[in-house]
Tab-separated table of C-alpha atoms and ligand atoms in Angstrom:
chain	number	residue	atom	x	y	z
A	1	MET	CA	10.342	-26.552	36.454
A	2	ALA	CA	7.037	-24.551	36.693
A	3	SER	CA	4.066	-26.381	35.552
A	4	LYS	CA	2.558	-25.026	32.292
A	5	GLY	CA	-0.266	-23.532	33.897
A	6	ASN	CA	1.907	-21.295	36.172
A	7	VAL	CA	4.166	-19.870	33.401
A	8	LYS	CA	3.389	-16.274	32.763
A	9	THR	CA	2.841	-15.165	29.227
A	10	ILE	CA	5.025	-12.494	27.829
A	11	GLN	CA	3.265	-9.700	25.988
A	12	SER	CA	4.750	-7.036	23.402
A	13	LEU	CA	5.803	-3.897	25.061
A	14	ARG	CA	3.299	-0.886	25.444
A	15	GLY	CA	3.023	0.848	21.968
A	16	MET	CA	4.853	-1.734	20.069
A	17	LYS	CA	2.828	-3.911	17.741
A	18	ASP	CA	3.338	-7.172	15.486
A	19	VAL	CA	2.697	-6.276	11.918
A	20	VAL	CA	0.777	-9.434	10.531
A	21	ASN	CA	-2.139	-10.761	8.605
A	22	ASP	CA	-4.199	-8.068	7.048
A	23	ASP	CA	-1.915	-5.314	8.500
A	24	SER	CA	1.178	-6.982	6.964
A	25	LYS	CA	-0.731	-7.319	3.564
A	26	LEU	CA	-1.319	-3.641	3.503
A	27	PHE	CA	2.128	-2.868	4.951
A	28	THR	CA	4.015	-4.724	2.029
A	29	TYR	CA	1.500	-3.343	-0.367
A	30	PHE	CA	2.405	0.313	0.833
A	31	VAL	CA	6.037	-0.192	0.870
A	32	GLU	CA	6.374	-2.010	-2.468
A	33	ASN	CA	4.495	0.611	-4.385
A	34	ALA	CA	5.654	3.562	-2.527
A	35	SER	CA	9.292	2.310	-3.382
A	36	ALA	CA	8.296	1.674	-7.136
A	37	ILE	CA	7.398	5.414	-7.356
A	38	ALA	CA	10.493	6.737	-5.517
A	39	LYS	CA	12.476	4.681	-7.731
A	40	ARG	CA	10.992	6.298	-10.812
A	41	TYR	CA	11.984	9.821	-9.302
A	42	GLY	CA	15.354	8.542	-9.060
A	43	PHE	CA	15.676	7.539	-5.442
A	44	SER	CA	17.672	4.320	-4.549
A	45	TYR	CA	17.177	2.263	-1.366
A	46	MET	CA	19.485	2.812	1.561
A	47	GLU	CA	19.501	1.264	5.122
A	48	THR	CA	21.042	2.575	7.964
A	49	PRO	CA	21.477	0.836	11.321
A	50	ILE	CA	18.530	1.151	13.933
A	51	LEU	CA	21.018	1.862	16.778
A	52	GLU	CA	23.247	4.886	16.446
A	53	GLU	CA	25.270	7.030	18.831
A	54	THR	CA	22.904	9.316	20.892
A	55	ALA	CA	25.025	12.304	19.919
A	56	LEU	CA	23.976	11.961	16.410
A	57	PHE	CA	20.421	12.794	17.294
A	58	LYS	CA	21.278	15.421	19.835
A	59	ARG	CA	23.337	17.232	17.137
A	60	SER	CA	20.918	16.980	14.321
A	61	VAL	CA	17.286	16.600	15.643
A	62	GLY	CA	18.327	19.092	18.316
A	63	GLU	CA	18.514	19.257	22.017
A	64	SER	CA	15.411	21.515	22.263
A	65	SER	CA	13.217	19.095	20.264
A	66	ASP	CA	10.534	16.872	22.118
A	67	ILE	CA	12.212	13.873	20.346
A	68	VAL	CA	15.618	14.439	22.027
A	69	ASN	CA	14.061	15.843	25.325
A	70	LYS	CA	11.596	13.323	26.044
A	71	GLU	CA	11.213	10.652	23.452
A	72	MET	CA	14.473	8.843	22.953
A	73	TYR	CA	15.205	5.214	23.787
A	74	ASN	CA	18.763	5.824	24.749
A	75	PHE	CA	21.073	3.686	26.969
A	76	THR	CA	24.666	2.998	27.745
A	77	ASP	CA	25.603	-0.386	26.001
A	78	LYS	CA	28.015	-2.806	27.416
A	79	GLY	CA	31.137	-0.931	25.843
A	80	GLU	CA	29.956	2.085	27.812
A	81	ASN	CA	28.884	3.771	24.531
A	82	GLU	CA	25.827	6.083	24.762
A	83	VAL	CA	23.571	4.651	22.113
A	84	CYS	CA	19.867	5.202	20.990
A	85	LEU	CA	17.293	3.336	19.078
A	86	ARG	CA	16.828	5.737	16.035
A	87	PRO	CA	13.607	8.079	16.507
A	88	GLU	CA	13.795	9.152	12.840
A	89	GLY	CA	15.605	8.215	9.615
A	90	THR	CA	17.222	11.513	8.381
A	91	ALA	CA	20.163	11.705	10.867
A	92	GLY	CA	21.392	8.303	9.880
A	93	VAL	CA	21.356	9.154	6.245
A	94	VAL	CA	23.360	12.302	6.892
A	95	ARG	CA	25.825	10.574	9.078
A	96	HIS	CA	26.475	8.167	6.192
A	97	PHE	CA	26.867	11.031	3.780
A	98	VAL	CA	29.314	12.672	5.865
A	99	GLU	CA	30.991	9.585	6.933
A	100	LYS	CA	31.646	8.461	3.293
A	101	LYS	CA	32.852	12.097	2.358
A	102	LEU	CA	30.188	12.390	-0.121
A	103	ASP	CA	30.060	16.098	0.744
A	104	ARG	CA	33.421	16.325	-0.971
A	105	ALA	CA	32.298	14.329	-4.043
A	106	GLY	CA	29.666	16.771	-5.375
A	107	GLY	CA	26.601	15.727	-7.248
A	108	THR	CA	23.363	14.824	-6.376
A	109	PHE	CA	22.450	11.934	-4.133
A	110	ARG	CA	18.776	10.672	-3.676
A	111	TRP	CA	17.885	7.996	-1.178
A	112	TYR	CA	14.791	6.363	0.020
A	113	TYR	CA	14.599	4.239	3.224
A	114	HIS	CA	11.914	2.586	5.376
A	115	GLY	CA	12.093	0.874	8.633
A	116	PRO	CA	11.260	1.043	12.361
A	117	MET	CA	11.684	4.162	14.478
A	118	PHE	CA	11.470	4.460	18.195
A	119	ARG	CA	9.968	7.160	20.328
A	120	TYR	CA	8.984	6.974	24.123
A	121	GLU	CA	5.503	8.595	23.699
A	122	ARG	CA	2.167	8.012	25.159
A	123	PRO	CA	0.581	5.474	23.071
A	124	GLN	CA	-2.616	6.113	21.393
A	125	LYS	CA	-4.308	5.827	18.074
A	126	GLY	CA	-1.798	6.790	15.338
A	127	ARG	CA	0.957	7.217	17.914
A	128	LEU	CA	3.218	4.151	18.735
A	129	ARG	CA	6.514	3.729	20.337
A	130	GLN	CA	7.665	1.584	17.575
A	131	PHE	CA	6.326	2.929	14.393
A	132	HIS	CA	7.509	2.796	10.831
A	133	GLN	CA	8.456	5.565	8.306
A	134	PHE	CA	9.044	5.549	4.602
A	135	GLY	CA	11.255	8.614	3.823
A	136	CYS	CA	13.385	10.190	1.174
A	137	GLU	CA	16.488	12.404	1.390
A	138	VAL	CA	18.027	14.445	-1.478
A	139	PHE	CA	21.616	15.933	-1.162
A	140	GLY	CA	23.240	18.656	-3.607
A	141	GLN	CA	20.278	20.322	-4.926
A	142	ALA	CA	19.683	23.749	-3.819
A	143	SER	CA	16.940	24.359	-6.407
A	144	VAL	CA	13.463	25.039	-5.183
A	145	TYR	CA	12.321	22.994	-8.220
A	146	GLU	CA	13.721	20.089	-6.006
A	147	ASP	CA	11.423	20.950	-3.167
A	148	ALA	CA	8.436	20.905	-5.632
A	149	ASN	CA	9.758	17.682	-7.204
A	150	VAL	CA	9.767	15.760	-3.833
A	151	ILE	CA	6.291	17.330	-2.709
A	152	MET	CA	4.871	16.056	-6.040
A	153	MET	CA	6.419	12.605	-5.503
A	154	ILE	CA	4.727	12.566	-2.276
A	155	LYS	CA	1.448	13.619	-3.916
A	156	ASP	CA	1.868	10.805	-6.404
A	157	ILE	CA	2.259	8.215	-3.731
A	158	LEU	CA	-0.968	9.413	-1.764
A	159	ASP	CA	-2.763	9.630	-5.054
A	160	TYR	CA	-1.781	6.162	-6.049
A	161	PHE	CA	-3.214	4.855	-2.760
A	162	GLU	CA	-6.413	7.373	-3.093
A	163	ILE	CA	-5.602	9.066	0.045
A	164	ASP	CA	-7.452	12.435	0.511
A	165	PHE	CA	-4.983	15.211	1.869
A	166	THR	CA	-4.371	18.748	2.583
A	167	LEU	CA	-0.742	20.055	1.942
A	168	GLU	CA	0.266	22.864	4.221
A	169	ILE	CA	3.531	24.744	3.414
A	170	ASN	CA	5.697	27.518	5.096
A	171	SER	CA	9.072	28.934	4.748
A	172	LEU	CA	11.263	29.057	7.809
A	173	GLY	CA	13.840	31.533	6.153
A	174	ASP	CA	17.569	30.648	6.585
A	175	HIS	CA	20.664	31.985	8.488
A	176	THR	CA	20.237	35.427	6.808
A	177	CYS	CA	16.725	36.031	8.204
A	178	MET	CA	16.014	33.648	10.818
A	179	PRO	CA	18.327	35.169	13.612
A	180	GLN	CA	16.917	38.615	13.366
A	181	TYR	CA	13.285	37.245	13.344
A	182	ARG	CA	14.207	35.080	16.099
A	183	GLU	CA	15.226	38.120	18.238
A	184	LYS	CA	11.968	39.819	17.399
A	185	LEU	CA	9.861	36.898	18.189
A	186	ILE	CA	11.633	36.487	21.621
A	187	ASN	CA	10.893	40.026	22.408
A	188	HIS	CA	7.312	39.504	21.651
A	189	LEU	CA	6.858	36.284	23.421
A	190	ASN	CA	8.872	37.915	26.663
A	191	SER	CA	5.939	40.369	27.000
A	192	PHE	CA	3.527	37.535	28.150
A	193	LYS	CA	5.948	34.944	29.039
A	194	ASP	CA	4.333	34.006	32.363
A	195	GLU	CA	1.028	33.345	30.766
A	196	LEU	CA	2.520	30.687	28.431
A	197	CYS	CA	2.697	26.958	29.244
A	198	PRO	CA	5.738	25.756	31.081
A	199	ASP	CA	7.151	24.116	27.982
A	200	CYS	CA	6.698	27.342	25.989
A	201	GLN	CA	8.436	29.333	28.727
A	202	LYS	CA	11.541	27.052	28.322
A	203	ARG	CA	11.086	27.134	24.356
A	204	ILE	CA	11.525	30.920	24.278
A	205	GLU	CA	15.220	30.216	25.150
A	206	THR	CA	15.675	27.025	23.262
A	207	ASN	CA	13.579	27.210	20.257
A	208	PRO	CA	11.069	30.206	20.296
A	209	ILE	CA	9.520	29.323	16.904
A	210	ARG	CA	8.325	26.018	18.357
A	211	VAL	CA	5.998	28.242	20.694
A	212	LEU	CA	3.946	29.155	17.482
A	213	ASP	CA	2.826	25.444	17.144
A	214	CYS	CA	2.290	24.584	20.785
A	215	LYS	CA	-0.645	22.362	21.106
A	216	VAL	CA	-1.868	24.245	24.200
A	217	GLU	CA	-4.911	26.264	23.363
A	218	LYS	CA	-4.012	29.288	25.588
A	219	CYS	CA	-0.525	29.353	23.823
A	220	ASN	CA	-2.201	29.462	20.560
A	221	GLU	CA	-4.481	32.365	21.735
A	222	LEU	CA	-1.737	34.277	23.053
A	223	THR	CA	0.561	34.197	20.044
A	224	LYS	CA	-2.105	34.981	17.536
A	225	ASP	CA	-0.662	38.453	16.890
A	226	ALA	CA	3.112	37.305	17.156
A	227	PRO	CA	5.325	38.246	14.058
A	228	MET	CA	5.582	35.310	11.641
A	229	ILE	CA	8.760	34.334	9.899
A	230	THR	CA	7.039	34.382	6.441
A	231	ASP	CA	6.517	38.135	6.854
A	232	ASN	CA	10.283	38.561	7.892
A	233	LEU	CA	12.027	36.693	5.081
A	234	SER	CA	15.174	37.687	3.323
A	235	GLU	CA	14.667	38.732	-0.314
A	236	GLN	CA	16.039	35.673	-1.447
A	237	CYS	CA	13.956	33.220	0.740
A	238	ASP	CA	10.756	35.315	-0.138
A	239	GLU	CA	11.443	35.024	-3.862
A	240	GLU	CA	12.069	31.080	-3.406
A	241	PHE	CA	8.989	30.628	-1.519
A	242	ASN	CA	6.849	32.572	-4.077
A	243	LYS	CA	8.472	30.366	-6.547
A	244	LEU	CA	7.542	27.283	-4.710
A	245	LYS	CA	3.861	28.438	-4.690
A	246	GLU	CA	4.030	29.226	-8.297
A	247	ILE	CA	5.470	25.754	-9.430
A	248	LEU	CA	2.894	24.032	-7.236
A	249	GLU	CA	0.165	26.054	-8.843
A	250	TYR	CA	1.553	25.460	-12.376
A	251	ASN	CA	1.480	21.596	-11.504
A	252	ASP	CA	-2.042	21.642	-10.133
A	253	VAL	CA	-0.820	20.733	-6.640
A	254	PRO	CA	-3.168	22.302	-4.283
A	255	TYR	CA	-1.611	23.758	-1.119
A	256	VAL	CA	-2.364	26.168	1.803
A	257	VAL	CA	0.246	28.375	3.651
A	258	ASN	CA	0.273	27.711	7.286
A	259	LYS	CA	2.474	30.399	8.838
A	260	THR	CA	2.536	28.629	12.326
A	261	MET	CA	3.894	25.250	10.967
A	262	VAL	CA	7.301	25.316	11.964
A	263	ARG	CA	8.028	21.425	12.394
A	264	GLY	CA	9.401	19.939	15.500
A	265	LEU	CA	12.954	19.406	14.377
A	266	ASP	CA	15.620	21.891	14.768
A	267	TYR	CA	17.299	21.419	11.381
A	268	TYR	CA	14.792	22.653	8.953
A	269	SER	CA	15.389	26.010	6.975
A	270	LYS	CA	13.390	27.520	3.943
A	271	THR	CA	10.560	25.110	2.819
A	272	ALA	CA	8.772	23.135	5.498
A	273	PHE	CA	5.566	21.214	4.564
A	274	GLU	CA	3.134	18.712	6.014
A	275	PHE	CA	0.463	16.481	4.443
A	276	ILE	CA	-2.456	16.269	6.522
A	277	SER	CA	-5.152	13.550	6.102
A	278	ASN	CA	-8.697	14.894	5.839
A	279	GLU	CA	-10.024	11.522	7.197
A	280	ILE	CA	-8.184	10.448	10.309
A	281	GLY	CA	-8.582	12.068	13.810
A	282	ALA	CA	-6.023	13.899	15.968
A	283	GLN	CA	-2.973	12.302	14.703
A	284	SER	CA	-3.406	13.502	11.185
A	285	THR	CA	-0.041	14.309	10.024
A	286	ILE	CA	0.795	11.553	7.361
A	287	ALA	CA	3.991	13.022	5.727
A	288	ALA	CA	6.236	15.828	6.728
A	289	GLY	CA	9.507	17.343	5.700
A	290	GLY	CA	11.488	20.207	4.365
A	291	ARG	CA	14.609	21.708	3.284
A	292	TYR	CA	17.746	21.156	5.601
A	293	ASP	CA	20.699	23.138	3.908
A	294	ARG	CA	22.760	23.326	7.296
A	295	LEU	CA	22.365	19.741	8.605
A	296	VAL	CA	25.339	18.324	6.779
A	297	GLU	CA	27.527	21.033	8.585
A	298	PHE	CA	25.831	20.457	11.880
A	299	LEU	CA	27.239	16.866	11.429
A	300	GLY	CA	30.754	17.913	10.613
A	301	GLY	CA	30.476	17.837	6.821
A	302	ARG	CA	30.869	20.753	4.161
A	303	GLU	CA	27.701	22.795	3.627
A	304	THR	CA	25.429	20.751	1.196
A	305	PRO	CA	22.005	21.508	0.484
A	306	GLY	CA	19.548	18.887	1.721
A	307	PHE	CA	15.870	17.974	1.348
A	308	GLY	CA	13.646	15.236	2.793
A	309	PHE	CA	10.606	13.896	4.143
A	310	ALA	CA	9.109	11.052	6.093
A	311	CYS	CA	5.665	9.546	6.270
A	312	GLY	CA	4.363	7.463	9.012
A	313	ILE	CA	3.427	4.158	7.645
A	314	GLU	CA	0.899	3.016	10.369
A	315	ARG	CA	-0.973	6.206	10.003
A	316	LEU	CA	-1.222	5.728	6.214
A	317	LEU	CA	-2.310	2.169	6.385
A	318	GLU	CA	-5.552	3.298	8.161
A	319	LEU	CA	-6.457	5.289	5.001
A	320	ILE	CA	-5.469	2.444	2.468
A	321	LYS	CA	-7.538	-0.364	0.823
A	322	VAL	CA	-5.776	-2.823	-1.589
A	323	LYS	CA	-7.030	-2.109	-4.970
A	324	GLU	CA	-8.987	-5.119	-6.737
A	325	SER	CA	-6.390	-4.966	-9.654
A	326	GLN	CA	-3.770	-5.383	-7.371
A	327	LYS	CA	-5.081	-8.494	-5.494
A	328	GLU	CA	-2.931	-11.558	-6.010
A	329	GLU	CA	-4.315	-14.474	-7.583
A	330	ILE	CA	-4.175	-17.645	-5.299
A	331	VAL	CA	-4.590	-21.230	-6.679
A	332	TYR	CA	-5.586	-23.983	-4.040
A	333	ILE	CA	-4.582	-27.514	-4.931
A	334	GLY	CA	-5.891	-30.499	-2.977
A	335	ALA	CA	-6.083	-34.421	-3.376
A	336	LEU	CA	-9.319	-36.396	-3.315
A	337	ASP	CA	-7.487	-39.556	-2.589
A	338	GLU	CA	-4.413	-40.286	-0.525
A	339	SER	CA	-2.745	-41.941	-3.568
A	340	CYS	CA	-2.772	-38.468	-5.256
A	341	LEU	CA	-0.706	-36.614	-2.774
A	342	ASN	CA	2.597	-37.051	-4.490
A	343	ALA	CA	0.824	-35.635	-7.935
A	344	VAL	CA	-0.589	-32.818	-5.854
A	345	LEU	CA	2.747	-31.646	-4.368
A	346	LYS	CA	4.434	-31.870	-7.755
A	347	THR	CA	1.715	-29.826	-9.414
A	348	ALA	CA	1.802	-27.367	-6.664
A	349	ASN	CA	5.627	-27.047	-7.074
A	350	ALA	CA	5.409	-26.454	-10.790
A	351	LYS	CA	2.421	-23.898	-10.268
A	352	ARG	CA	4.386	-21.945	-7.703
A	353	LYS	CA	7.058	-20.867	-10.438
A	354	THR	CA	4.315	-18.384	-11.559
A	355	THR	CA	1.514	-18.251	-9.116
A	356	LYS	CA	0.795	-18.095	-5.510
A	357	THR	CA	-0.236	-21.677	-4.724
A	358	PHE	CA	-1.810	-23.021	-1.496
A	359	ILE	CA	-1.539	-26.739	-0.869
A	360	GLU	CA	-3.849	-29.080	1.341
A	361	TYR	CA	-2.123	-32.291	2.565
A	362	THR	CA	-5.278	-34.054	3.772
A	363	PRO	CA	-7.285	-35.697	1.144
A	364	ARG	CA	-10.854	-34.675	1.465
A	365	GLY	CA	-14.122	-34.428	-0.686
A	366	PHE	CA	-15.219	-31.618	-2.946
A	367	GLY	CA	-17.237	-29.787	-0.551
A	368	LYS	CA	-14.629	-29.638	2.319
A	369	HIS	CA	-11.768	-28.619	-0.296
A	370	PHE	CA	-14.070	-25.615	-1.512
A	371	LYS	CA	-14.685	-24.368	2.136
A	372	LEU	CA	-10.857	-24.522	2.827
A	373	ALA	CA	-10.117	-22.807	-0.558
A	374	GLU	CA	-12.529	-19.951	0.400
A	375	LYS	CA	-10.687	-19.606	3.885
A	376	ALA	CA	-7.443	-19.344	1.766
A	377	GLU	CA	-8.830	-16.706	-0.355
A	378	ALA	CA	-8.048	-18.727	-3.455
A	379	SER	CA	-9.658	-17.827	-6.795
A	380	ILE	CA	-8.943	-21.305	-8.398
A	381	VAL	CA	-9.433	-24.785	-6.940
A	382	ALA	CA	-7.592	-27.448	-8.491
A	383	LEU	CA	-8.260	-31.084	-7.371
A	384	ILE	CA	-6.648	-34.533	-8.213
A	385	GLY	CA	-8.555	-37.835	-7.651
A	386	GLU	CA	-7.645	-41.155	-8.804
A	387	LYS	CA	-9.457	-40.941	-11.888
A	388	GLU	CA	-7.702	-37.547	-12.729
A	389	LEU	CA	-4.408	-39.256	-11.748
A	390	ALA	CA	-5.044	-42.337	-14.296
A	391	GLU	CA	-5.860	-39.795	-16.864
A	392	GLY	CA	-3.123	-37.380	-16.355
A	393	THR	CA	-5.656	-34.543	-15.882
A	394	ILE	CA	-6.770	-32.273	-13.145
A	395	TYR	CA	-10.256	-30.884	-12.014
A	396	VAL	CA	-10.112	-26.982	-11.851
A	397	LYS	CA	-12.882	-24.626	-10.859
A	398	ASN	CA	-12.943	-20.812	-11.036
A	399	ILE	CA	-14.652	-19.669	-7.756
A	400	GLU	CA	-15.582	-16.393	-9.017
A	401	THR	CA	-17.402	-17.495	-12.335
A	402	ARG	CA	-18.097	-20.984	-10.848
A	403	GLU	CA	-16.864	-22.579	-13.964
A	404	GLU	CA	-15.555	-26.050	-13.839
A	405	VAL	CA	-13.266	-28.022	-16.277
A	406	THR	CA	-11.250	-31.228	-16.297
A	407	MET	CA	-8.056	-30.386	-18.257
A	408	ASP	CA	-4.568	-31.667	-19.027
A	409	LEU	CA	-2.446	-31.602	-15.820
A	410	ASN	CA	0.679	-30.465	-17.939
A	411	ILE	CA	-1.040	-27.540	-19.488
A	412	PHE	CA	-2.473	-26.573	-16.118
A	413	SER	CA	0.926	-26.610	-14.649
A	414	SER	CA	2.655	-24.682	-17.185
A	415	LYS	CA	-0.116	-21.801	-17.690
A	416	THR	CA	0.886	-18.607	-16.022
A	417	THR	CA	-2.368	-16.760	-15.546
A	418	MET	CA	-5.754	-18.548	-15.224
A	419	ILE	CA	-8.217	-15.784	-14.625
A	420	ASN	CA	-7.819	-12.393	-16.141
A	421	LYS	CA	-11.206	-10.804	-15.353
A	422	LYS	CA	-14.229	-11.813	-13.864
A	423	ALA	CA	-15.980	-12.061	-17.253
A	424	SER	CA	-13.155	-14.373	-18.796
A	425	ASN	CA	-13.949	-17.666	-19.606
A	426	ILE	CA	-11.848	-20.421	-18.047
A	427	THR	CA	-11.975	-22.533	-21.362
A	428	ASP	CA	-10.530	-19.584	-23.229
A	429	THR	CA	-7.464	-20.318	-21.215
A	430	PHE	CA	-7.457	-23.854	-20.907
A	431	PRO	CA	-8.643	-26.260	-23.569
A	432	LYS	CA	-11.154	-28.672	-22.249
A	433	ILE	CA	-10.175	-32.280	-22.355
A	434	GLU	CA	-11.826	-34.052	-25.300
A	435	LYS	CA	-12.746	-37.517	-24.651
B	501	LIG	P1	3.472	14.456	15.648
B	501	LIG	O1	3.380	16.103	15.470
B	501	LIG	O2	2.478	13.767	15.167
B	501	LIG	O3	4.273	14.037	16.917
B	501	LIG	P2	6.227	14.692	14.335
B	501	LIG	O4	6.449	16.068	14.172
B	501	LIG	O5	6.755	14.113	15.699
B	501	LIG	O6	4.555	14.148	14.623
B	501	LIG	P3	7.892	13.492	12.483
B	501	LIG	O7	9.039	13.461	13.223
B	501	LIG	O8	7.809	14.633	11.307
B	501	LIG	O9	6.475	13.505	13.200
B	501	LIG	O10	7.758	12.180	11.673
B	501	LIG	C1	7.036	11.867	10.273
B	501	LIG	C2	5.822	11.364	10.405
B	501	LIG	O11	5.986	10.064	11.055
B	501	LIG	C3	4.744	11.824	11.145
B	501	LIG	O12	3.893	12.823	10.331
B	501	LIG	C4	3.600	10.577	11.495
B	501	LIG	O13	3.007	10.311	10.431
B	501	LIG	C5	4.738	9.651	11.653
B	501	LIG	N1	4.873	9.528	13.415
B	501	LIG	C6	5.719	10.270	14.075
B	501	LIG	N2	5.750	9.829	15.280
B	501	LIG	C7	4.895	8.791	15.307
B	501	LIG	C8	4.306	7.908	16.303
B	501	LIG	N3	4.815	7.976	17.457
B	501	LIG	N4	3.634	6.917	15.883
B	501	LIG	C9	3.158	6.565	14.589
B	501	LIG	N5	3.573	7.460	13.775
B	501	LIG	C10	4.418	8.617	13.987
B	502	LIG	MG1	6.095	13.869	17.603
């Protein structure tokens, strides 16, 4: 056996992070509150497998997308199946929808999900290989009011976390206007094909609209005068896009139209949108989505309108601070003498029915307990010594107000909240022991 000194330590894979400590606090804070908002909008939680057939993403996200072309974690499993760690969440939800024949059931389905996604990208700030998304999908609603409804829900979520954003919207037309526009664009792009970057030269054949949002400066310059889809919409698509703008204005949701925002996935039609943070650097898109009225069909179901979005949780967490009012109250309980440990454990257990309680097993003096309580971020320190044990009392200190009291142990154990506000008086909540 190799001696301990020779054992090579194993590190997490490049672009994959443990979510722990302050990060995990923020993570759950975000997921819990975003979920609560989504539920109020009628979405219910859904979880799909992380591993899916590779064909699912080829058919939905599209063979021409960066995700399918370059970023998938795909492999052949032991049963010779071509499988893939999901790079995004929509495809799995649509697979479920079609598999369960919900396209035949009619009605509206609203689901939200959150979980890890995998993309083999070059890791950098805001760009990981395993990252997390929170997303929502709606099926069965063709109304543009639903587009606005979901956009307003995302605004509610971002507002809740006090995240400053710019909302960009565009329309990608539908099967009545996109094919003609595509031809027009291809003709235009072919006139300077050789000057485009190698990726864009390929995109002319596979997905020409993607040339418009290429990140290469030269391509941007060249396509400045290209025809734009928004100027080539069918009457109906144009009306719906105008309606969307009108609804957003009526509801005081500021937006800008970005005619070159086409989104990286092949399945969008009509509304496409992105929420861009005004505070983080290059990777600034924090939520993105749109309408996908043809996707159910692409995956073998009956034509069903769909709308959805996903946001990158890691990118959002860089912008979030836990509000003071949301901070959890923590009680620290310890023993001043060895003989009190049983009472300490019993009290902590009672307290935990209502309050997060931290227990210290080693008997210590007041000073040391206060230091440990501070480390545990406790707002209340409660200690039992031999004197308190004999009296059936407990010593309690509110760290914020520095108030101290010795009180009845049973009352302490049964009280739910001990400090409401900084200014509150501990003795209002706990009657002092009269001796
Ligand atoms: P980008 O242009 O930044 O690559 P994308 O168009 O590939 O984004 P989507 O597929 O729309 O992104 O995913 C929705 C959101 O998920 C993004 O807006 C972003 O916040 C987040 N996201 C995407 N890829 C990553 C990644 N590799 N690491 C962290 N977050 C990501
Ligand atoms: Mg990407």
